[in-house]
CSV table of C-alpha atoms in Angstrom, one decimal:
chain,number,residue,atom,x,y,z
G,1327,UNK,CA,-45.3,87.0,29.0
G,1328,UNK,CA,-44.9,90.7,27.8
G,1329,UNK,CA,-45.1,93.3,30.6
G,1330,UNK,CA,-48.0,95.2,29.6
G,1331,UNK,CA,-49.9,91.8,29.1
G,1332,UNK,CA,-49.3,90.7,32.4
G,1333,UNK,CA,-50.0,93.8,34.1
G,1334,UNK,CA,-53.4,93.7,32.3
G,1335,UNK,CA,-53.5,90.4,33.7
G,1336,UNK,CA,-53.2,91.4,37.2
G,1337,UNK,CA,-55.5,93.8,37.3
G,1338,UNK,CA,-58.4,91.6,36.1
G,1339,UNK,CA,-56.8,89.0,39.1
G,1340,UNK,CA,-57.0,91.7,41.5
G,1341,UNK,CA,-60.6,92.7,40.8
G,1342,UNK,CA,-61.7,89.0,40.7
G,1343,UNK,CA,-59.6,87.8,43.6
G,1344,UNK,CA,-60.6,90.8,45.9
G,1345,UNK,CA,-64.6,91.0,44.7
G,1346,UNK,CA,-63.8,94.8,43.7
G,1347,UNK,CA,-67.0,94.7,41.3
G,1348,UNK,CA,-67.2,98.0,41.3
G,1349,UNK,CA,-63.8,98.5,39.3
G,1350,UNK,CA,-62.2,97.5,36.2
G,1351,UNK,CA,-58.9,96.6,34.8
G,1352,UNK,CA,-59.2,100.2,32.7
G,1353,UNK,CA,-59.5,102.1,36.6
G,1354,UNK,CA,-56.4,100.8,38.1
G,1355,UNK,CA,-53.1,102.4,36.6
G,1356,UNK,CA,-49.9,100.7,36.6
G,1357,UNK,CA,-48.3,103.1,39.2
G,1358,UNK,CA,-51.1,103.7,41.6
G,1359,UNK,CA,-50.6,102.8,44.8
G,1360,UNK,CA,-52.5,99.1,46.0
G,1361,UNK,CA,-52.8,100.6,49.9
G,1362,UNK,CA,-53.7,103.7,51.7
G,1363,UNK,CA,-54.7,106.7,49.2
G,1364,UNK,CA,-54.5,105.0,45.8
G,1365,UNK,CA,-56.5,101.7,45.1
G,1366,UNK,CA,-57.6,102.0,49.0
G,1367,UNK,CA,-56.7,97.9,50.0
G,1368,UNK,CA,-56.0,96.9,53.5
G,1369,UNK,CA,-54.0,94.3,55.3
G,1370,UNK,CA,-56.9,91.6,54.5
G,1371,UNK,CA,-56.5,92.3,50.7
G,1372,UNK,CA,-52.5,92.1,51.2
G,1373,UNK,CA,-53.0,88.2,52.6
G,1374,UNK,CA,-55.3,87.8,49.2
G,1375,UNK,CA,-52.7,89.4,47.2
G,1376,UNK,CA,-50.2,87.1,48.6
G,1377,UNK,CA,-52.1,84.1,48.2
G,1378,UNK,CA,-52.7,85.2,44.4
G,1379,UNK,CA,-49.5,85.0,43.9
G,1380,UNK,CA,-48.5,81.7,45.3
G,1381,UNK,CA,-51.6,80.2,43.5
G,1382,UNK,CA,-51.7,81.8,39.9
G,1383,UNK,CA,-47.4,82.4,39.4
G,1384,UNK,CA,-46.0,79.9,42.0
G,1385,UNK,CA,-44.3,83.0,44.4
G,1386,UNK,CA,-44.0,82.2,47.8
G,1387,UNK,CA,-44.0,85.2,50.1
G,1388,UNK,CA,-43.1,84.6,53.6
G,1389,UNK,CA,-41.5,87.9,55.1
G,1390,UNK,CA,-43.6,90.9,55.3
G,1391,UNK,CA,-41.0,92.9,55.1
G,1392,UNK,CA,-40.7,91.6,51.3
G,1393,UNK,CA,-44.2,92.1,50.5
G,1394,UNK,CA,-44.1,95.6,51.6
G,1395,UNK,CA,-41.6,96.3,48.7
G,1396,UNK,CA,-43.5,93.7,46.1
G,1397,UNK,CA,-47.1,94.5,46.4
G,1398,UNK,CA,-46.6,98.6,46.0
G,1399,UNK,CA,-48.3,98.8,43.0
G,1400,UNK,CA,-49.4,97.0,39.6
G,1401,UNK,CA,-45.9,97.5,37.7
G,1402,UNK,CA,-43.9,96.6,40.7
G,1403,UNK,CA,-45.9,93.3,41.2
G,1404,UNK,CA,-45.5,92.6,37.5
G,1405,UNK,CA,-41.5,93.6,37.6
G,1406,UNK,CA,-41.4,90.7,41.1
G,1407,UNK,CA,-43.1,88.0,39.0
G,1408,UNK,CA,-41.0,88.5,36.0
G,1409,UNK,CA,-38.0,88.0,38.2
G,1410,UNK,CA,-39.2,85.7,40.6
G,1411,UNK,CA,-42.2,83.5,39.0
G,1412,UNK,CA,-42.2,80.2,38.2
G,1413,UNK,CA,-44.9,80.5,35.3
C-alpha cells in the first residue's frame, strides 16, 4: 500500500476505533502529535491504538518503551507498519 493511502487509512481507523465523532480524517495531519497538545489522546486511546494495530496489520506491541516511539504521530505509525506489518 502507498504511504499517503495508508496514512488516509489510519486516520479514518483512529476516528472509528477511538469514537472521535467529532473529527475527520481531513482534521488530523500527518505530523500532529496523537498525545498531549496535538490530537489530545490519553493512555486509554494508546491500549486502543495498540490493539488496532495487532487487529487490522498483524503488529504486536509488547514494550511500552516501543510504542512511545511508534504511536508519535500518523506518518510515524504509517512508516512502523510499512516496516513491520504483516498486511
Amino acid at each position: 500500500m502507498e504511504t499517503t493511502e495508508l496514512k488516509e487509512q489510519l486516520k479514518a481507523q483512529i476516528i472509528k476505533f477511538l469514537n472521535l465523532t467529532d473529527l475527520t480524517p481531513a482534521d488530523i495531519t500527518d505530523n500532529e502529535p496523537l498525545f498531549g497538545a496535538g490530537l489530545g489522546l490519553d493512555s486509554i486511546d494508546s491500549l486502543e491504538l495498540i490493539v488496532l494495530l495487532k487487529k487490522e496489520y498483524g503488529i504486536d506491541i509488547k514494550d511500552p518503551r516501543e510504542g512511545r516511539k511508534v504511536l508519535v504521530d500518523v506518518a510515524t505509525m504509517a512508516d512502523y507498519i510499512q516496516e513491520h506489518g504483516k498486511k
